[in-house]
mmCIF file of C-alpha atoms in Angstrom:
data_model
loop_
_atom_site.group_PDB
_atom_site.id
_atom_site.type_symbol
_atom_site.label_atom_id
_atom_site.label_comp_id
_atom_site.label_asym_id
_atom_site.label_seq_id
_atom_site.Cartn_x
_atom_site.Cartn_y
_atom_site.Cartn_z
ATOM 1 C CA UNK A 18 34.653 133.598 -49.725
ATOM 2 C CA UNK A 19 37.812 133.951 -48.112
ATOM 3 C CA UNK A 20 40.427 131.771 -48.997
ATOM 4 C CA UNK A 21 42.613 130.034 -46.097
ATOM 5 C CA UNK A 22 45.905 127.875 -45.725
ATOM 6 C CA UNK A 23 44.478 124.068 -45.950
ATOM 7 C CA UNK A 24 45.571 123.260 -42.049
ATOM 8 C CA UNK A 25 48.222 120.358 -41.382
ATOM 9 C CA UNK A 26 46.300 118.322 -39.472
ATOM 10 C CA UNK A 27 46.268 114.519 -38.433
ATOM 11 C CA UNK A 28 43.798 112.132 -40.997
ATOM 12 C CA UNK A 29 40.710 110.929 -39.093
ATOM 13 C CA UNK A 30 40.765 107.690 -41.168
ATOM 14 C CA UNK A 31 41.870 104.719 -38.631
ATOM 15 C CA UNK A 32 44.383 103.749 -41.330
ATOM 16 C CA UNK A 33 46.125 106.995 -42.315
ATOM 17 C CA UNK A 34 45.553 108.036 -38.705
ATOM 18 C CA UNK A 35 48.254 104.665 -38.036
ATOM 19 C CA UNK A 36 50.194 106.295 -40.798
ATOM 20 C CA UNK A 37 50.579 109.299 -39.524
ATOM 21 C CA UNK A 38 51.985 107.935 -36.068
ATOM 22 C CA UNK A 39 54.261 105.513 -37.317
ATOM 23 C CA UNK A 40 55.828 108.528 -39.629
ATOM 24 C CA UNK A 41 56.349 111.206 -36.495
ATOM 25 C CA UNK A 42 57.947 107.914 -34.419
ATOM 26 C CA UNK A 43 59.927 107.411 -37.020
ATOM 27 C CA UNK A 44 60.962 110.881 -37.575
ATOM 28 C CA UNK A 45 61.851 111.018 -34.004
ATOM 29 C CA UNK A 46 64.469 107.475 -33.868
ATOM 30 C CA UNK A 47 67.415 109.523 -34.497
ATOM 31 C CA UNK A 48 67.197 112.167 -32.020
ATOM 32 C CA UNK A 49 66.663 109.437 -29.540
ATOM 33 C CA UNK A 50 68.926 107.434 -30.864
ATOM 34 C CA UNK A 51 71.647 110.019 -29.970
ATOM 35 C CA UNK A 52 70.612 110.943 -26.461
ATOM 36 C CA UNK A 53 70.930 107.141 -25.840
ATOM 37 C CA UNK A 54 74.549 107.143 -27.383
ATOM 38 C CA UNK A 55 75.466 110.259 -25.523
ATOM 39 C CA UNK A 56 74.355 109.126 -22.382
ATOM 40 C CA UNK A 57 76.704 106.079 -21.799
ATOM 41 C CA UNK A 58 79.719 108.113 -22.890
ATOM 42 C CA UNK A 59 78.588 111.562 -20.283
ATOM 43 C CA UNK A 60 78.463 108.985 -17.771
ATOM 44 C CA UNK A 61 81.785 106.991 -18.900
ATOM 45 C CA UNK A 62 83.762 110.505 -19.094
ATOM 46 C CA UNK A 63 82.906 111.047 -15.122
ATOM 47 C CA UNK A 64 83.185 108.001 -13.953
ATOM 48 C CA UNK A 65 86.772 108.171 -15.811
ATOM 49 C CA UNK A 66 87.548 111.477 -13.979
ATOM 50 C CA UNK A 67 86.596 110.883 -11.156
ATOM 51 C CA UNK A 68 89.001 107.603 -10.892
ATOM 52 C CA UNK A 69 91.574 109.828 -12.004
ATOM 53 C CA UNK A 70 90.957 112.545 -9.132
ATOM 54 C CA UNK A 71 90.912 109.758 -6.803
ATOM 55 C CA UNK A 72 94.328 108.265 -7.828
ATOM 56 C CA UNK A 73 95.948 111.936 -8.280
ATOM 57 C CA UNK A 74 95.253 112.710 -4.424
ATOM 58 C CA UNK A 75 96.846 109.286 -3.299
ATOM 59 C CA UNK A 76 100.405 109.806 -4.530
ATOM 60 C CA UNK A 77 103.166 108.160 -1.908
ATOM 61 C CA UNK A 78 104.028 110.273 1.146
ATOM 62 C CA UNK A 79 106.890 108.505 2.723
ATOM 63 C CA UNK A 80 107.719 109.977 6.316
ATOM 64 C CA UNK A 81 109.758 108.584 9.406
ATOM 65 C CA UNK A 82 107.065 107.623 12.216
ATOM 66 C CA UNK A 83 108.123 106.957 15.736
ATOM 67 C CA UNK A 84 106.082 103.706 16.547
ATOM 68 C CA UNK A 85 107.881 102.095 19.855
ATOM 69 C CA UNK A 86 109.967 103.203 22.631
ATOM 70 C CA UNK A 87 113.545 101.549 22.668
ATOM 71 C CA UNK A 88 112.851 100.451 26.535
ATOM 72 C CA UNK A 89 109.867 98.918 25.269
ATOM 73 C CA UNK A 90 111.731 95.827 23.667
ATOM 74 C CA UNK A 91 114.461 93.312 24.255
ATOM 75 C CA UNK A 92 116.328 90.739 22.465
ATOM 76 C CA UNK A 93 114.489 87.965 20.778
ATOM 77 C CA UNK A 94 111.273 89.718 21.003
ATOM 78 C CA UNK A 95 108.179 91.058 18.855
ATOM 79 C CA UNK A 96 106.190 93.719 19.936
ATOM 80 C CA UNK A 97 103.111 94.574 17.068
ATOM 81 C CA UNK A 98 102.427 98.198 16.290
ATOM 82 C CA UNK A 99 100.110 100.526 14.189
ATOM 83 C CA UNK A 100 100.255 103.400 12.447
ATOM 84 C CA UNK A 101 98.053 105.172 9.782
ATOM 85 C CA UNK A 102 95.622 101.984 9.183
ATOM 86 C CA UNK A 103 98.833 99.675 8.770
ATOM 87 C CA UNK A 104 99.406 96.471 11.240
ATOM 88 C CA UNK A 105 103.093 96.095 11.652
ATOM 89 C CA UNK A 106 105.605 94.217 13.719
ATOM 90 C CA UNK A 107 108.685 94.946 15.597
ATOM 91 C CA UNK A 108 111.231 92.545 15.857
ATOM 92 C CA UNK A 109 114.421 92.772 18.114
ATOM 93 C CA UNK A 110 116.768 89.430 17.036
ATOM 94 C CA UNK A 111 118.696 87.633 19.394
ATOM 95 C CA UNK A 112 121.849 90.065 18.642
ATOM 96 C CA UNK A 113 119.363 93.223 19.263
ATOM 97 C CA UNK A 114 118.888 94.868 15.730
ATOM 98 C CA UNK A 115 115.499 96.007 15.231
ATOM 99 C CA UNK A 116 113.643 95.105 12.328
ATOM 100 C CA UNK A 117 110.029 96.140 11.453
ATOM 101 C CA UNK A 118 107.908 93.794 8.889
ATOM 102 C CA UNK A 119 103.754 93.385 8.278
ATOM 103 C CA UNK A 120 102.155 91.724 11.166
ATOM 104 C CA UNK A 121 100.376 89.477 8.843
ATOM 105 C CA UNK A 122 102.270 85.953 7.250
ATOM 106 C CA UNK A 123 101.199 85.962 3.624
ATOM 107 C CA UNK A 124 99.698 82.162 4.056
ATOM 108 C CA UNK A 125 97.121 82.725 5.576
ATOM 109 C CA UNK A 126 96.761 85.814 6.559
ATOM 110 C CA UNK A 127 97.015 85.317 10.287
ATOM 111 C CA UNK A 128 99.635 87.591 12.760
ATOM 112 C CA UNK A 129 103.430 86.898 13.602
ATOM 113 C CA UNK A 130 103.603 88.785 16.565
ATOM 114 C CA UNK A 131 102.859 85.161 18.309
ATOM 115 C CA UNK A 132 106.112 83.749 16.533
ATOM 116 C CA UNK A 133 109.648 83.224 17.084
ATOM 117 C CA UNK A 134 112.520 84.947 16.674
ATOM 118 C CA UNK A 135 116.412 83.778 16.181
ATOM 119 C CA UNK A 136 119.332 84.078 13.463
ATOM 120 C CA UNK A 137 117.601 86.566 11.449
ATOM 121 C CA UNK A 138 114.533 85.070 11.078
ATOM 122 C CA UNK A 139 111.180 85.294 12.191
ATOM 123 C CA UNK A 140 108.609 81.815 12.010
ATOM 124 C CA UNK A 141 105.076 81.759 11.636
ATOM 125 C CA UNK A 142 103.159 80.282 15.111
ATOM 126 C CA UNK A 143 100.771 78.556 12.553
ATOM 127 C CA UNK A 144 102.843 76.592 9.984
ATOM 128 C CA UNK A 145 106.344 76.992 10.975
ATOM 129 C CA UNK A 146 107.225 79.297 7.896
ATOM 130 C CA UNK A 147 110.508 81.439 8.211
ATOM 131 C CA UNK A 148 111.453 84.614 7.031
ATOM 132 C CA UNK A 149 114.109 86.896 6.705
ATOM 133 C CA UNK A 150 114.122 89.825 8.860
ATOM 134 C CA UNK A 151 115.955 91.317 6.608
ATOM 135 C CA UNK A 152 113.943 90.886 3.199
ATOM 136 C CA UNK A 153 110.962 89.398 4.284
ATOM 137 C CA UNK A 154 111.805 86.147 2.197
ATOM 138 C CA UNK A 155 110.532 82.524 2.912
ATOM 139 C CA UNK A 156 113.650 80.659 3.989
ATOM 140 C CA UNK A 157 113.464 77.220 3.800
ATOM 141 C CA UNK A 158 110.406 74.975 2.939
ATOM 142 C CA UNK A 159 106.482 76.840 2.879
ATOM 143 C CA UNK A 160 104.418 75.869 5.144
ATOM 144 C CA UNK A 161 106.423 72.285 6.895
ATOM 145 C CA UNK A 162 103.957 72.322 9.490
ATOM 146 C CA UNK A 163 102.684 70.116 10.549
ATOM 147 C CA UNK A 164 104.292 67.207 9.116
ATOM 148 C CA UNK A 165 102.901 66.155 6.000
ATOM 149 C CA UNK A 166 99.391 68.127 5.871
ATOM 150 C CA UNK A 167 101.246 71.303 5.792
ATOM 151 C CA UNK A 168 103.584 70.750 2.726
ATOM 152 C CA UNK A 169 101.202 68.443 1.149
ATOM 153 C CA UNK A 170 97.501 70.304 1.878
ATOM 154 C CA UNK A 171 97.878 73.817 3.880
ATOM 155 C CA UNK A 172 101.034 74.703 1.814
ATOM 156 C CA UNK A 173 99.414 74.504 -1.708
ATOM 157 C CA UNK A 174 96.180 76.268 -0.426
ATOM 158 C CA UNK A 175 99.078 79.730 -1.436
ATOM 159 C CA UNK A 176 102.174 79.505 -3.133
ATOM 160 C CA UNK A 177 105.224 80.822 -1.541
ATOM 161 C CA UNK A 178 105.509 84.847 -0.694
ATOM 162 C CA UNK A 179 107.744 86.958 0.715
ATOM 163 C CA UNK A 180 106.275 89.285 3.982
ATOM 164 C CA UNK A 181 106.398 92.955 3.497
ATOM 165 C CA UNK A 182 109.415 94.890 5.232
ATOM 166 C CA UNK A 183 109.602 98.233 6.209
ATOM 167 C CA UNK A 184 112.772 100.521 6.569
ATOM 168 C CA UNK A 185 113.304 100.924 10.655
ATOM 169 C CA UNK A 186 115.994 102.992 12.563
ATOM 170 C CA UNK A 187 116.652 104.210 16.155
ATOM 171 C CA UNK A 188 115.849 107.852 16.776
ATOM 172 C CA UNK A 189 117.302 109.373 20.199
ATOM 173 C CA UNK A 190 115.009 106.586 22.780
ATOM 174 C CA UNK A 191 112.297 105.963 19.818
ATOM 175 C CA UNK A 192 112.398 103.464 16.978
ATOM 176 C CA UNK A 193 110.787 104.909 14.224
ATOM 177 C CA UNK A 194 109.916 102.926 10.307
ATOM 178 C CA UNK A 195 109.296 104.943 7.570
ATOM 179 C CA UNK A 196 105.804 104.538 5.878
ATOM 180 C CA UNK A 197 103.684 105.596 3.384
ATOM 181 C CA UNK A 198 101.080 108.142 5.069
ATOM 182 C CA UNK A 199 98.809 107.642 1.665
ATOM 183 C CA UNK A 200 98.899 103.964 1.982
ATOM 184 C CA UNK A 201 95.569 103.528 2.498
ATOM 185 C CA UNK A 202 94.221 106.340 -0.013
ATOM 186 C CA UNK A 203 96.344 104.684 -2.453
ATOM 187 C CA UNK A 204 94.928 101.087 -1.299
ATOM 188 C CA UNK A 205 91.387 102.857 -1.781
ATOM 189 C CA UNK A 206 91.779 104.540 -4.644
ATOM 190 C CA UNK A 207 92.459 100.995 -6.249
ATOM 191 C CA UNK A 208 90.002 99.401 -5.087
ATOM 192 C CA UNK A 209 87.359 101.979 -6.428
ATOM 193 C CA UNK A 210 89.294 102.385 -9.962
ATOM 194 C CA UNK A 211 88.952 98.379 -10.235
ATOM 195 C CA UNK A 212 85.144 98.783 -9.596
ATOM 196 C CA UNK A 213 84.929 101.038 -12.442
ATOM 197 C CA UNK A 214 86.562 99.138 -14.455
ATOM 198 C CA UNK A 215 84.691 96.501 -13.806
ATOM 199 C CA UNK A 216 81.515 97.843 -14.403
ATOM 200 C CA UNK A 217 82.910 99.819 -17.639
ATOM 201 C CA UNK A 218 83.740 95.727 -18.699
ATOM 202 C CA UNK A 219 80.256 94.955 -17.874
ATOM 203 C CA UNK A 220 78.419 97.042 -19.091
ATOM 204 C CA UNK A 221 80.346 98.174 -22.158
ATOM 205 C CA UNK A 222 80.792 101.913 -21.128
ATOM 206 C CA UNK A 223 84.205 101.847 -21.373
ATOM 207 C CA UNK A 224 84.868 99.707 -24.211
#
């Protein structure tokens, strides 16, 4: 007779047959092991680039933009604007300079362009805030209106902040203010780069 090569095959026995199963999972643990390891980090290492990309492409582009025609404005008034996604508010004081801050008081978030104007200061329609025209700084109490709830309740709701300014200047019959075109980009790219990181926190993908 012919001799042959005994063949490797499984053991029909129930109990080797268990044997046999439990040694080819086992054999297998590491190489899954390491696709589970290697996934996390694949997916951490795009996730990571692509944030970067994101913030790369949103790098400050500050440019002079004409927003408001001289004519359109007189003494003592406020005239809102907009321009590339931002709200913003021109303000002619009671000696006509022009001055050009956020349209938005930091309190509560609501608009100026109903307040007042006078001495180089603009005050909040809602809760009788001032700021500076100048620097956008509270001056005076936060928040004295009204009497009582305001400093004692609706002031402590957000401490004290300064509104956002914006260089302004005349231009020929225009008033233009000089803004960051990649404002919102930047504001985006933020806001998706915190998301990340969240998750990464989460998750443990990045940590």
């Amino acid at each position: 007779r012919t001799c042959h090569e005994p063949k490797h095959t499984p053991p029909q026995n129930p109990t080797m047959m268990m044997k046999f199963v439990l040694a080819a999972l086992l054999a297998a643990v590491p190489s899954m092991a390491f696709v589970a390891k290697a996934g996390p980090s694949a997916a951490r290492a795009t996730r990571a680039s692509s944030a970067l990309n994101m913030m790369a492409g949103a790098r400050a582009k500050m440019e002079w933009v004409t927003v408001l025609k001289t004519s359109n404005i007189g003494k003592g008034e406020l005239v809102p604007v907009e321009t590339d996604g931002m709200n913003l508010l021109i303000a002619a004081d009671t000696n006509g300079a022009i001055y050009c801050l956020a349209n938005v008081c930091p309190h509560l978030g609501t608009p100026l362009d109903q307040g007042t104007v006078a001495n180089g200061v603009i005050v909040c329609p809602l809760h009788k805030t001032a700021f500076s025209l100048k620097s956008g700084e509270v001056v005076g109490d936060w928040c004295p209106f009204p009497p009582i709830l305001g400093p004692m309740v609706l002031g402590k709701l957000e401490p004290a902040k300064n509104v956002a300014t914006f260089p302004v200047r005349s231009s020929g019959s225009n008033i233009q203010v000089q803004v960051n075109k990649n404002a919102r980009a930047e504001f985006e790219s933020g806001y998706w780069a915190g998301i990340l990181d969240a998750q990464g926190k989460a998750t443990g993908d990045y940590y």
